[in-house]
Amino acid sequence: MRAVRLALERLDEYGSAYAAAQAIAPLVDVHYETLRLWIKKALAEGARPGGKAAGLSSAEREELQRLRKEVRDLEETNEILKLASSFFARELDPRRR
C-alpha cells in the first residue's frame, strides 16, 4: 500500500510509527491510527524502515511452500500420464499385431 510505503520511507525522519502516521495520514486521506496499525503490521511482517522489504511475509512463505508442493505433485502426475500414454500407444499400435 502506498501510504505504508511512504511512511516506512520516512520513518527514520519521524522517529516513531505514531509520529510518521500523524504526519503522513492527512496527505493520503487515512486516519492516523489506521495508518499506524498498518505500519506496525508491515514492520512485524519484515518490512524495514526506509522502505526496503526484508523478504517474504509469513503468508507469502506459506503460499510459496504450498505452490512448490503442488508443482511437484503435478510434475509427478504428468510423468505418470506420459508413461501411461506411451504404454497404451504401443498396445494399440496395429503394426505390432
C-alpha positions in Angstrom: 0.0 0.0 0.0 1.3 3.4 -1.0 0.6 5.1 2.4 2.5 2.4 4.3 5.4 2.5 1.9 5.6 6.3 2.2 5.5 6.1 6.0 8.2 3.4 6.1 10.4 5.5 3.8 10.2 8.4 6.2 10.1 6.5 9.5 13.7 7.5 10.4 12.8 11.2 10.0 9.9 11.0 12.4 11.4 8.6 14.9 8.2 6.5 15.6 5.3 4.9 13.7 3.0 7.2 15.6 4.7 10.4 14.5 5.0 9.2 11.0 1.4 8.2 10.9 0.3 11.6 12.2 2.3 13.5 9.6 1.5 11.3 6.6 -2.1 10.2 7.2 -3.7 13.6 6.2 -1.7 13.5 3.0 -3.1 10.2 1.9 -6.6 10.7 3.4 -6.4 8.0 6.0 -6.9 8.2 9.8 -3.6 8.3 11.6 -4.4 5.4 13.9 -5.3 3.2 10.9 -2.0 4.1 9.2 -0.1 3.5 12.5 -1.6 0.0 12.7 -0.7 -0.7 9.1 2.8 0.4 9.7 3.1 -1.8 12.8 1.8 -4.8 10.8 4.2 -4.1 7.9 7.1 -3.9 10.4 6.0 -7.2 12.1 5.9 -8.9 8.7 9.5 -7.9 8.0 9.4 -4.5 6.2 12.3 -2.3 7.2 12.3 1.4 7.7 13.5 3.1 4.6 11.0 1.1 2.5 13.2 -1.9 1.9 11.5 -5.3 2.4 13.3 -7.9 4.4 11.9 -10.8 2.4 8.6 -12.7 2.2 5.9 -12.3 4.7 4.8 -15.5 6.6 1.6 -15.7 4.4 3.7 -15.5 1.2 6.2 -18.1 2.5 3.3 -20.5 3.3 1.8 -19.9 -0.2 5.2 -20.5 -1.8 5.6 -23.8 0.0 2.1 -24.9 -1.0 2.6 -23.9 -4.6 6.0 -25.7 -4.8 4.4 -28.9 -3.4 1.6 -28.5 -5.9 4.1 -28.2 -8.7 6.0 -31.3 -7.6 2.7 -33.3 -7.4 1.6 -32.1 -10.9 5.0 -32.9 -12.4 4.8 -36.4 -10.9 1.3 -36.8 -12.2 2.4 -35.6 -15.6 5.2 -38.1 -15.8 2.8 -40.9 -14.9 0.4 -39.8 -17.6 3.2 -39.7 -20.2 4.3 -43.2 -19.3 0.7 -44.5 -19.4 0.0 -42.9 -22.8 3.2 -44.4 -24.2 2.2 -47.8 -22.9 -1.3 -47.6 -24.4 0.0 -46.3 -27.6 2.3 -49.3 -28.0 -0.6 -51.7 -27.0 -3.0 -50.2 -29.5 -0.5 -49.9 -32.4 -1.9 -52.0 -35.2 1.6 -52.7 -36.6 2.5 -54.7 -33.6 -0.1 -57.4 -34.3 
